[in-house]
XYZ file of C-alpha atoms in Angstrom:
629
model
C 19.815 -62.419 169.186
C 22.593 -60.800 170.519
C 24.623 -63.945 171.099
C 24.469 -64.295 166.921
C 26.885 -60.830 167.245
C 30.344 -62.398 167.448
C 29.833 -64.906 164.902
C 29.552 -62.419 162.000
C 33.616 -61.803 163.168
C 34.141 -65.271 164.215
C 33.679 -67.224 161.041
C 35.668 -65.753 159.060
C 38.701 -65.683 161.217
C 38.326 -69.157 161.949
C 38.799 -69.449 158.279
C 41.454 -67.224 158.116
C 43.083 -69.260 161.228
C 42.623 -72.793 159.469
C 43.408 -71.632 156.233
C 47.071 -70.177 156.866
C 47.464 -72.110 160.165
C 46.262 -75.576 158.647
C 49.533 -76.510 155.673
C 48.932 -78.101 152.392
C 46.823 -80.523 152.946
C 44.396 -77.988 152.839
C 45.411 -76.975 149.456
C 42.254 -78.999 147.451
C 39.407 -78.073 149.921
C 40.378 -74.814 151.315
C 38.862 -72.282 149.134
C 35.372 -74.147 149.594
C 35.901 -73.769 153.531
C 36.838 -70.017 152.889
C 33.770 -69.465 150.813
C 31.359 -71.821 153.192
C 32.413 -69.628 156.645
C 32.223 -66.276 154.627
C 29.078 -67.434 153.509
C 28.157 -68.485 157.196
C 28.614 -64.691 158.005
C 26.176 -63.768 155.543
C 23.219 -65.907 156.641
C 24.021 -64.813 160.468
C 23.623 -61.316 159.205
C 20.897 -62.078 157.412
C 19.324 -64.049 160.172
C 19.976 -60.549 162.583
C 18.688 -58.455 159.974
C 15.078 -60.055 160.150
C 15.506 -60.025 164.027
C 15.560 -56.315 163.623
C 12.857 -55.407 161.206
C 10.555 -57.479 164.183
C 11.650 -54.618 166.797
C 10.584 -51.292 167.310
C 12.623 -48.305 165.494
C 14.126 -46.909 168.759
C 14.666 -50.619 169.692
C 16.836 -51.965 166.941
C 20.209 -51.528 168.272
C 21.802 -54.396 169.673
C 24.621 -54.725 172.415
C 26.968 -57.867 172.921
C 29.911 -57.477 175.675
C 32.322 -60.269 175.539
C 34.815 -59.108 178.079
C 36.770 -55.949 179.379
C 40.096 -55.474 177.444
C 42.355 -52.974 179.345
C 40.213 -52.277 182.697
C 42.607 -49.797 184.265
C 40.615 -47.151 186.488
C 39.473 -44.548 184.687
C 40.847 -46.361 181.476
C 38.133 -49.069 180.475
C 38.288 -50.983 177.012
C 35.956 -53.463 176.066
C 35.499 -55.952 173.693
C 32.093 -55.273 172.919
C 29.532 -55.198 169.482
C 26.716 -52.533 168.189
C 24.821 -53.489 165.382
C 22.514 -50.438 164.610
C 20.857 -50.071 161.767
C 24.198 -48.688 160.212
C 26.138 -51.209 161.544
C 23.595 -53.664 160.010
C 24.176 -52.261 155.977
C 27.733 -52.822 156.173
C 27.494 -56.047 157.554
C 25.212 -57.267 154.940
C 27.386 -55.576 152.123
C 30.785 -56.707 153.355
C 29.284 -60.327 153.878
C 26.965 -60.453 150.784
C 29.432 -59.160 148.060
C 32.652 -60.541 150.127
C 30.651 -64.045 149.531
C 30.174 -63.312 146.340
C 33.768 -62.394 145.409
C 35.036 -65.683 147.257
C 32.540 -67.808 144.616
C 34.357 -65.745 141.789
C 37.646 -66.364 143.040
C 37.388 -70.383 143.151
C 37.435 -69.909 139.270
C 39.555 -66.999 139.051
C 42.280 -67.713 141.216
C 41.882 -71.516 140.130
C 45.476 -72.205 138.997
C 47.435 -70.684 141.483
C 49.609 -72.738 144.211
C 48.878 -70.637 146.722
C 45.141 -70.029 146.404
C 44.587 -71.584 149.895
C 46.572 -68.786 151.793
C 44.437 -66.390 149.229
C 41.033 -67.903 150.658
C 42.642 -67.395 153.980
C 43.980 -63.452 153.537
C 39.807 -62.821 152.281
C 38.631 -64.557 155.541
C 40.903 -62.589 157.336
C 40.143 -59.078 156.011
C 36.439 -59.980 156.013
C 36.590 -60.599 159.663
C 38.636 -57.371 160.391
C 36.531 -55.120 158.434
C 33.463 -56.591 160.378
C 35.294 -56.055 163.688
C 35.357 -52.167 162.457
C 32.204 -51.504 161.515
C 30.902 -53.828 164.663
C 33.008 -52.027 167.377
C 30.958 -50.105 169.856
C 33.969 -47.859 170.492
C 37.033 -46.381 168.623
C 39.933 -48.600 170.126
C 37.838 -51.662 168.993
C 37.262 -49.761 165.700
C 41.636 -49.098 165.522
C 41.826 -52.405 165.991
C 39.680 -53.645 162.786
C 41.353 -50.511 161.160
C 44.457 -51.825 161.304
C 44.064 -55.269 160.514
C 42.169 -53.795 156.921
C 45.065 -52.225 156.363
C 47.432 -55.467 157.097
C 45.020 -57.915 154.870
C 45.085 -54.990 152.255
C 48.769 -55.323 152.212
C 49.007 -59.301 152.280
C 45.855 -59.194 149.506
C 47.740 -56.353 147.368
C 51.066 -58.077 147.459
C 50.001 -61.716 146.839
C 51.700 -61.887 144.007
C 54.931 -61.134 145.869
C 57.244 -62.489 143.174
C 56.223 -59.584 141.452
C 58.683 -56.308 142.269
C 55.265 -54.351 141.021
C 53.401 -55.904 143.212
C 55.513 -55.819 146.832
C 55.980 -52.053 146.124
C 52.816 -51.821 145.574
C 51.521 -53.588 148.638
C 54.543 -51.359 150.679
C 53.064 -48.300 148.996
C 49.647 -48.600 150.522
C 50.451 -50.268 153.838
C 53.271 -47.044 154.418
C 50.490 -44.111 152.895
C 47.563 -45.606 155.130
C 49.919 -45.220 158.120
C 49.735 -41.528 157.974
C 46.054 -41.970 157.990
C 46.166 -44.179 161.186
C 48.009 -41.529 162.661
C 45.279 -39.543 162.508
C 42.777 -41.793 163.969
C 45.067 -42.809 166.873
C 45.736 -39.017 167.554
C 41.977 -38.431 167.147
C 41.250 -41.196 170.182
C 43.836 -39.757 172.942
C 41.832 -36.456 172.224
C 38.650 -38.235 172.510
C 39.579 -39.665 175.775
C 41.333 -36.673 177.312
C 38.055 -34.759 176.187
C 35.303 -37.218 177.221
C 37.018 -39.471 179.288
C 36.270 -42.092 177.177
C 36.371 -43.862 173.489
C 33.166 -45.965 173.328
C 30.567 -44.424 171.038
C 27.918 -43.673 173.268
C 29.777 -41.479 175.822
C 31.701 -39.617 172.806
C 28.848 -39.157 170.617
C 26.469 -38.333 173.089
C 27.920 -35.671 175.138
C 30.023 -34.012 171.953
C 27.696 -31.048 171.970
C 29.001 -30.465 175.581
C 32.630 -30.046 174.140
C 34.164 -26.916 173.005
C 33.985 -26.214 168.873
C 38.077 -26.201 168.728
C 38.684 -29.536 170.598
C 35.560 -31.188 168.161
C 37.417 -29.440 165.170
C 40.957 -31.062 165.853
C 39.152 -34.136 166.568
C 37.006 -34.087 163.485
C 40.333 -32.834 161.419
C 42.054 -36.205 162.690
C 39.364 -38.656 161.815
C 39.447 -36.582 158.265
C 43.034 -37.606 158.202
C 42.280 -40.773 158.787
C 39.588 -41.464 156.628
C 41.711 -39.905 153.569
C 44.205 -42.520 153.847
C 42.013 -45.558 153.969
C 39.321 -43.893 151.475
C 42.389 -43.134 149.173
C 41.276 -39.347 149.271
C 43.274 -36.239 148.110
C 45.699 -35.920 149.830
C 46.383 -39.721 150.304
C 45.106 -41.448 147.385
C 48.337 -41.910 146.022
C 48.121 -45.843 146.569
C 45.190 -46.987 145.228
C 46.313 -46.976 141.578
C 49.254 -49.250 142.286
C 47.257 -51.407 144.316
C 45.578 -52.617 140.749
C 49.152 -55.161 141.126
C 47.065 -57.544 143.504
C 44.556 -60.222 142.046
C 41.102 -58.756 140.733
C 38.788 -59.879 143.043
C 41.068 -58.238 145.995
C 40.307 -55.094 143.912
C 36.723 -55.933 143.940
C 36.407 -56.651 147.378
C 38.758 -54.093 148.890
C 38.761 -51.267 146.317
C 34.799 -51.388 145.838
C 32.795 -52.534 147.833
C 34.622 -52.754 151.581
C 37.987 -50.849 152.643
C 37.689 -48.360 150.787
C 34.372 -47.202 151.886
C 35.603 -47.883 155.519
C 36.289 -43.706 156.243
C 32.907 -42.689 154.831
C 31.721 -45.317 157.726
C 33.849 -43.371 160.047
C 32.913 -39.733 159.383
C 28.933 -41.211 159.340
C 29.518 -42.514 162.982
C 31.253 -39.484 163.743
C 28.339 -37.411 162.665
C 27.796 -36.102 166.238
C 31.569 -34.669 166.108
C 31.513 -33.198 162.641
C 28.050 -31.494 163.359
C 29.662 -29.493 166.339
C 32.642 -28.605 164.026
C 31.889 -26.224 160.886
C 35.402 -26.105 160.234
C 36.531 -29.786 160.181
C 32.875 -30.283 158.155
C 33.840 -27.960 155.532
C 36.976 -29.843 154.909
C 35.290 -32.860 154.495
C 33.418 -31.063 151.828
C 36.206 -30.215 150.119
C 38.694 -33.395 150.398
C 35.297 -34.945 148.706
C 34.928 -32.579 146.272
C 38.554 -32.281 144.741
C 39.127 -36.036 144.763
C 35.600 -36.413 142.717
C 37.544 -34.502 140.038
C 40.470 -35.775 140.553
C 40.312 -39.259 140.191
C 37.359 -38.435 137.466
C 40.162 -37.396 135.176
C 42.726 -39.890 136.152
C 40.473 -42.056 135.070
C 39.737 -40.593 131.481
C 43.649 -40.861 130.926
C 44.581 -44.609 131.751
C 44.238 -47.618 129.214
C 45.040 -50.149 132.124
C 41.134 -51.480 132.792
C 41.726 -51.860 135.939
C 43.228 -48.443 136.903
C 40.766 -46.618 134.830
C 38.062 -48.108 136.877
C 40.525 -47.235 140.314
C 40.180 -43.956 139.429
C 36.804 -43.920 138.909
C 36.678 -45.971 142.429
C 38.846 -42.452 143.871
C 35.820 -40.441 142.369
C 32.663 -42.160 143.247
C 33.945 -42.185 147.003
C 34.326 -38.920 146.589
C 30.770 -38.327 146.193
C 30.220 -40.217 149.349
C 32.815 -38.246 151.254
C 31.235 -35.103 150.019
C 27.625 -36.244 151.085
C 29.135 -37.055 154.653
C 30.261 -33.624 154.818
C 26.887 -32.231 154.375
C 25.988 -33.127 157.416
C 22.736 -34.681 158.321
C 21.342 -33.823 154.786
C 23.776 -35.973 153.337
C 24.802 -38.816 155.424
C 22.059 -41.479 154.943
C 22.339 -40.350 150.907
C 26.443 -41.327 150.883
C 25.250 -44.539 152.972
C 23.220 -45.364 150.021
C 25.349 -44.359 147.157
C 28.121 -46.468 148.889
C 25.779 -49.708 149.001
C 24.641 -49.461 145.214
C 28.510 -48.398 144.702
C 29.431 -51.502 146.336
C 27.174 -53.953 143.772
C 28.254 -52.093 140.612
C 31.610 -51.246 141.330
C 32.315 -54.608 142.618
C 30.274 -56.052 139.384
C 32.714 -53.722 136.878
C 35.843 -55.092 138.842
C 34.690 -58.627 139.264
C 33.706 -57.706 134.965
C 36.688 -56.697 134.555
C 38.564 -59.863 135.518
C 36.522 -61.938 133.350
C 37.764 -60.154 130.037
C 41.221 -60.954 131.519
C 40.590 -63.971 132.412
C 39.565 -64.941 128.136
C 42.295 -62.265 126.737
C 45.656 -63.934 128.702
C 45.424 -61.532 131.455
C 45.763 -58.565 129.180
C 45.097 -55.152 130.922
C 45.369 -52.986 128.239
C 42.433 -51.736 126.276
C 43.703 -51.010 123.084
C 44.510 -54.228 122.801
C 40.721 -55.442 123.051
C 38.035 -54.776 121.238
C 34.582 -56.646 119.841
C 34.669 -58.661 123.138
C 30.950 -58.501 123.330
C 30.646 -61.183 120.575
C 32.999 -63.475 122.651
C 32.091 -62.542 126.347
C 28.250 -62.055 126.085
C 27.436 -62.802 129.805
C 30.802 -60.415 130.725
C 29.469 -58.185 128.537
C 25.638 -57.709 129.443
C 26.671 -57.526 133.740
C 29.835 -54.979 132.605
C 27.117 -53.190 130.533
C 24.373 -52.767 133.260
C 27.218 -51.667 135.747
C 28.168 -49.410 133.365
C 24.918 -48.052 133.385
C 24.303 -48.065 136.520
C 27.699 -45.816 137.202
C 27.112 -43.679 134.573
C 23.723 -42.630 136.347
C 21.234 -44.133 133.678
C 17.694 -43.378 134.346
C 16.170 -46.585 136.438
C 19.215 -47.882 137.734
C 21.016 -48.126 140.907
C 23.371 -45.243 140.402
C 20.585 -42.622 139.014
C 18.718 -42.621 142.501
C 22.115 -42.423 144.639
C 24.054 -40.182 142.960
C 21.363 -38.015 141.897
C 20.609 -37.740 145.801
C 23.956 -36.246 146.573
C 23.602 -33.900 143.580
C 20.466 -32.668 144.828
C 21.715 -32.144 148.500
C 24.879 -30.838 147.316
C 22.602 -27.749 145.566
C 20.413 -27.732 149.232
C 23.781 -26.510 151.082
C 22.780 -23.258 150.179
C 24.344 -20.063 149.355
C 27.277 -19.300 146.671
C 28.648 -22.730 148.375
C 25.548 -24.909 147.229
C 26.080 -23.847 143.746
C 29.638 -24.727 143.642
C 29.457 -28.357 145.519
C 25.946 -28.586 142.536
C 28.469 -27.754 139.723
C 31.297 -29.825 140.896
C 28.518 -33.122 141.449
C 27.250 -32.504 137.944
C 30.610 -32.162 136.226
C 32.019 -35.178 137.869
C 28.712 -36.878 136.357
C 29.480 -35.534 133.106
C 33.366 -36.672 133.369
C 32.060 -40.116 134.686
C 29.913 -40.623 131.955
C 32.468 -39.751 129.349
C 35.011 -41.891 131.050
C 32.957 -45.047 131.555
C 31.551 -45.156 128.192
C 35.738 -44.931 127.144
C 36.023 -48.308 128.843
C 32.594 -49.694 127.232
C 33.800 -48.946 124.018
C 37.447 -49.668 123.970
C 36.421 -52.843 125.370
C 33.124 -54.631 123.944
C 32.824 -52.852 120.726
C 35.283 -51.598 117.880
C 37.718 -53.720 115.479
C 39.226 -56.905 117.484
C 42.659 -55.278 118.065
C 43.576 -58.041 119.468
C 43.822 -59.986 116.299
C 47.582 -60.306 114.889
C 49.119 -60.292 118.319
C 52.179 -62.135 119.112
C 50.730 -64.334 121.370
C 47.534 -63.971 120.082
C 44.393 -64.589 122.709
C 41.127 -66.645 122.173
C 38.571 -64.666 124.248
C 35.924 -67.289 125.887
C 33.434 -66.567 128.234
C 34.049 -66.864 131.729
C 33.200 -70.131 133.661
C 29.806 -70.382 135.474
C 31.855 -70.151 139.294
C 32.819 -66.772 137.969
C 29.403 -65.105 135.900
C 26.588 -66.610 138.424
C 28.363 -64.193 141.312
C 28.874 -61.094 137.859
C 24.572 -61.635 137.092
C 23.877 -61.347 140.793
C 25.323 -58.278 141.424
C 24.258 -56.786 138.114
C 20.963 -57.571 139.716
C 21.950 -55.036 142.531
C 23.389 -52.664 139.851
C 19.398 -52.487 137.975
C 17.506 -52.966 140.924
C 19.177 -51.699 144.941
C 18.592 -47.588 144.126
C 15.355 -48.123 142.993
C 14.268 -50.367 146.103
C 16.177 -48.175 148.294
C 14.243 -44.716 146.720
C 10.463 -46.172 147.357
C 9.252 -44.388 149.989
C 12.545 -43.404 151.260
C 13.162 -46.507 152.618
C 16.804 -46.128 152.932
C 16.715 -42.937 154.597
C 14.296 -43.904 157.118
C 16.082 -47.153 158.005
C 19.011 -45.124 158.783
C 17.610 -41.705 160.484
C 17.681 -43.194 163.566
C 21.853 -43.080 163.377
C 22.072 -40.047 160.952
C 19.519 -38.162 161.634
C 18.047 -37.264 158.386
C 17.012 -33.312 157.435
C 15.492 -32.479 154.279
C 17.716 -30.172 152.733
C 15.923 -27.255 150.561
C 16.841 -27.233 147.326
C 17.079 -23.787 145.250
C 16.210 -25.889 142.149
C 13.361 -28.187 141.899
C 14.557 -31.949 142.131
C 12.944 -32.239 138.800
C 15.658 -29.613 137.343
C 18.329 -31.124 138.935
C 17.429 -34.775 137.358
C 17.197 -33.015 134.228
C 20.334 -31.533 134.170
C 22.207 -34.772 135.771
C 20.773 -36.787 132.516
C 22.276 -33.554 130.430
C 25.311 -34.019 131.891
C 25.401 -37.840 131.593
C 24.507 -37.411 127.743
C 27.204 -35.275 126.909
C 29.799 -37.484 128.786
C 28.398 -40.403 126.564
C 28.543 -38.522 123.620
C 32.076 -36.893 123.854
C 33.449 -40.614 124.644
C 31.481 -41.350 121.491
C 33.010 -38.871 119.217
C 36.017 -40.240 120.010
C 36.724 -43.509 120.284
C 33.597 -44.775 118.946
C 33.571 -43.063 115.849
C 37.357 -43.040 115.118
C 39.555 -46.167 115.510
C 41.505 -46.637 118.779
C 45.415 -46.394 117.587
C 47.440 -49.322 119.308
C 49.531 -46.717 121.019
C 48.410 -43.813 122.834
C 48.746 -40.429 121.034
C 51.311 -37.626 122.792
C 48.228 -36.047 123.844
C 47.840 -32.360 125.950
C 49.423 -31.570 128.463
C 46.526 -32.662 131.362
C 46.288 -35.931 129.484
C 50.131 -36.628 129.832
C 50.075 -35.697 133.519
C 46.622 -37.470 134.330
C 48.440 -40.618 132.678
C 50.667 -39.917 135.741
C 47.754 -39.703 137.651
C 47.822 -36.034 137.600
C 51.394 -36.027 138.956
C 50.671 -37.225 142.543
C 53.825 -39.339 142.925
C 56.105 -36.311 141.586
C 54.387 -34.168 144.010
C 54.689 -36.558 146.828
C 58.397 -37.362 145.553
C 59.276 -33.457 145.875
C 57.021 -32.391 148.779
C 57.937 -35.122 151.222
C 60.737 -37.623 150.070
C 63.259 -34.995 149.497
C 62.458 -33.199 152.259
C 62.393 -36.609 154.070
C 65.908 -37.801 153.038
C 67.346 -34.264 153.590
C 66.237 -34.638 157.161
C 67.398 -38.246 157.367
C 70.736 -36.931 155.936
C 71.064 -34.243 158.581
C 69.520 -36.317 161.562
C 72.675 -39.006 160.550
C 75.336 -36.006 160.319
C 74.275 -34.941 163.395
C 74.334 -38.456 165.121
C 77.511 -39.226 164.108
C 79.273 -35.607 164.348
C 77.610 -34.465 167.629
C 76.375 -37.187 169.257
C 78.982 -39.752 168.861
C 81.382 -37.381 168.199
C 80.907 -36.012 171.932
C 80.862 -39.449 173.001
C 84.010 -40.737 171.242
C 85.427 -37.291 171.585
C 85.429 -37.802 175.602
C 86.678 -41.126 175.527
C 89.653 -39.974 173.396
C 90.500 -37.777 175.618
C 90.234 -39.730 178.664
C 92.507 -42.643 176.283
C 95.320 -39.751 175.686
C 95.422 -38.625 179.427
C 95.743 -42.337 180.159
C 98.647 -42.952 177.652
C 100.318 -40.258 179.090
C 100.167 -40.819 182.818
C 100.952 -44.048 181.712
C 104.527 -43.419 180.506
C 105.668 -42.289 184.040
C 105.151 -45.245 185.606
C 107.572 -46.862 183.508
C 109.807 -49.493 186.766
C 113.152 -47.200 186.864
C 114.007 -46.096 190.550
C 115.339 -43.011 189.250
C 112.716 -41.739 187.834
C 110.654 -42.444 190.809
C 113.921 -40.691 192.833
C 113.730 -37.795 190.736
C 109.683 -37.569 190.901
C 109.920 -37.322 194.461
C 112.997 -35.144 194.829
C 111.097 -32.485 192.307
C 107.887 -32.875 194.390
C 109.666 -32.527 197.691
C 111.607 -29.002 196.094
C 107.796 -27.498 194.876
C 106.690 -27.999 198.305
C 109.676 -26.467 200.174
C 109.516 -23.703 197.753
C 106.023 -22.612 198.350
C 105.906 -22.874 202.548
C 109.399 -20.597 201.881
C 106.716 -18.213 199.391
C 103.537 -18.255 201.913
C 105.917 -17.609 205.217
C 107.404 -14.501 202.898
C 103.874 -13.267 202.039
């Protein structure tokens, strides 16, 4: 079985080889070979998943070695595979819904020139992101890390004829470099600690290490994860990262990348556990970017940055669960699975109502789409449902999870992190039913446009891959939930603790489904009751700055480009005043000496007569002065 390892990575980036090595003949065929070899991933997963349930618990991990990297002494990197059991869940997501979202994008992407290199830029970042959560040490892991963030940046900017879209693509690929910073800074300290980067050494002996190397450690992978997780303070890309094709925002800002440092932080467990301090940061990141991009998202009538900010929030709760601790990891595991289906379903749902409206983003220009759209509608709907936390669906069992461990932390702290989970519920709710309703129901706003649309339903390429992951949206939490399933397939990586609870879990539902029904209803009051104006009103003063996205840019702009030209500014002053001025400053001088020693050799024997007569006089003169002395 362990020979089946390095095809999960190897299909797809022989896709993503023949695809952009392979020219335009390809153009007709390739997006079938794109979606065949992701697909090919899928079933090898699959295949290595029912391996696994046949073994023992304490004998599901698998090992492949394919060769030694950079064997230098005490310096040994390997090219080598886990699969554990946590290993395993992102392979299946990342394959299953990266499969899916290739389907979608035969229809979606159907009438662009270029969709070949597309197919190729998805086979590429599906076999990077498996080579990151497959690695059975960090520098592997950096490696997969960094070629996420370079498909991110080719998928983002596809549309490069776009000035939107290149900045956008520039944006990310320059914010998620102070993030891989972090992680690179985080493995010299791992190997100067350890004496080694592979997980088992690392994890295994971190209890062994002090608490202030495991804290600057754990503060580094933090750093990391914030920039790929698009986490306060790095989240600053993700809303103009909406510029790249829809199902790149499915498949990267759903279901795979983004979730890629609340894999790290999990595998880290061992480091975080042994480092209150970097832990409680983790905590906190999660908690302020679950508000945060909560109300960015109540502000924006873009679809597809409304649901990016709800994408900043929900990861959020994942990040906030990982900082728990072993009470929380195997519940953010889960929340990011079902988060994958729906998320990935409103995204995917999302591109289908542009996809009938003339690739129209804005929402105030919809309206009544349901009528039109009815397949959109009913997968959009049960996503919707499912984010919002509905009773029965995916997003009830894994979100109420975190809410209840968040309240388990204990102390004055448990009852903050239980307030924050439950108003970021309530803001969810409100904001998600915004989009339902400004969307599918209403007066057709749409009608009397210049340019006016004819919304259609979607073809069957793109709703058969929408139904199946509303399937995951109804039915994942609840399969996960039965007998803790979930958390006992991953305890053997996490290890699981109950948490205890101040509150019975019975309160806690209770008040989640309060807080979901006064999101609903507030969204309600307002924009279902009341027609949505064509133009946004003024609004308060947090509305105008979330439509800014709560002034991140500005901040950014004033805290660190500024300061960052200033620096520039002086660093050139000083080059060319100091450095070169030294340098040219020297060689002037040694010019001007030369010029004028020059001008006494100038060829007339007198001169030369009265050189030497002059010389011949200061010598005679001082033997006359020393004899006198």
């Amino acid at each position: 079985m362990e020979s089946l390892i390095g095809l999960l990575v190897g299909f797809p980036l022989l896709g993503a080889a023949v695809l952009l090595c392979g020219g335009r003949k390809l153009d007709r065929s390739g997006h079938w070979l794109g979606v065949l070899l992701s697909g090919a991933s899928f079933v090898t997963g699959a295949v290595l998943f029912a391996g696994m349930l046949g073994r023992p618990t304490d004998q599901r991990a698998l090992h492949q070695h394919l060769f030694s990297w950079v064997p230098v002494e005490s310096f040994q990197a390997d090219v080598a595979f886990q699969l554990d059991q946590l290993a395993m869940t992102f392979v299946l997501l990342i394959t299953g819904v990266g499969t899916l979202i290739h389907i979608y994008s035969v229809g979606y992407m159907e009438h662009d020139v270029d969709r070949r290199r597309f197919f190729g830029y998805l086979n590429l970042f599906l076999a990077a992101m498996l080579l990151l959560v497959l690695a059975d040490n960090y520098l592997l892991l950096y490696v997969g890390w960094e070629g996420v963030g370079l498909a991110s940046y080719l998928l983002i900017g596809f549309w490069q004829f776009k000035p939107s879209a290149a900045v956008a693509a520039k944006k990310a690929f320059l914010v998620n470099r102070v993030g891989d910073a972090g992680l690179a800074i985080a493995i010299f300290l791992m190997f100067t600690t350890f004496g080694s980067f592979t997980f088992a050494p690392v994890l295994g002996n971190a209890t062994d290490a002090s608490e202030g190397k495991l804290t600057a450690i754990g503060l580094m992978l933090l750093l990391a994860a914030c920039g790929k997780s698009a986490q306060v303070p790095l989240q600053s890309w993700l809303g103009d990262a909406m510029e790249g094709p829809t199902p790149v925002s499915a498949l990267i800002h759903a279901a795979t990348m983004v979730t890629a440092g609340v894999y790290l932080i999990t595998r880290s467990g061992a480091i975080f556990n042994g480092a209150p301090d970097a832990q409680t940061a983790v905590v906190v990141v999660g908690a302020v970017t679950l508000i945060f991009g909560a109300i960015v998202g109540c502000a924006k009538d873009d679809i597809k940055k409304a649901l990016a900010g709800s994408t900043m929030s929900q990861i959020g709760y994942m990040v906030l669960a990982a900082g728990l601790g072993p009470i929380g990891y195997a519940f953010a595991i889960m929340h990011l699975v079902t988060h994958g289906f729906f998320k990935a379903g409103l995204f995917l749902g999302a591109g289908s109502v542009m996809h009938g409206m003339n690739d129209e983003v804005d929402m105030r220009k919809y309206g009544g789409l349901r009528k039109y759209m009815p397949v959109t509608f009913v997968t959009f709907g049960l996503g919707y449902l499912a984010i919002i936390g509905f009773p029965g669906l995916s997003g009830f069992f894994s979100k109420d999870q975190i809410i209840e461990a968040a309240f388990a932390k204990g102390g004055t702290q448990g009852w903050i992190l239980g307030a924050v989970t439950l108003v970021g519920a309530a803001i969810t709710a409100y904001y998600m039913t915004r989009v339902m309703l400004m969307t599918f129901f209403g007066e057709e706003r749409w009608k009397g446009q210049e340019n006016e649309p004819h919304p259609h339903e979607s073809p069957k390429v793109m709703t058969v891959p929408m139904i199946v992951l509303a399937f995951g949206s109804v039915f994942a939490g609840g399969l996960f939930k039965a007998g803790e399933s979930f958390v006992h397939w991953l305890e053997p990586v996490t290890q699981f603790e109950h948490g205890h609870s101040p509150l019975p879990a019975s309160a806690v539902t209770g008040m989640t489904i309060v807080a979901l029904l006064l999101g609903v209803a507030g969204a309600w009051l307002q924009y279902g009751r009341r027609p949505v104006p064509s133009v946004a009103p003024r609004g308060s003063l947090l509305t105008r700055a979330a439509r800014r996205d709560l002034l991140q840019d500005d901040f950014n702009h004033v805290a660190l480009v500024k300061p960052g030209e200033y620096l520039t500014r002086g660093l050139v002053y000083g080059d060319n005043k100091v450095v070169d001025g030294a340098v040219n400053g020297t060689a002037a001088a040694f010019g001007g000496l030369s010029g004028r020693t020059r001008r006494v050799q100038n060829g007339f024997v007198r001169s030369y007569a009265v050189s030497m007569f002059g010389g011949a006089a200061i010598l005679v003169a001082a033997t006359l002065l020393m004899r006198a002395v």
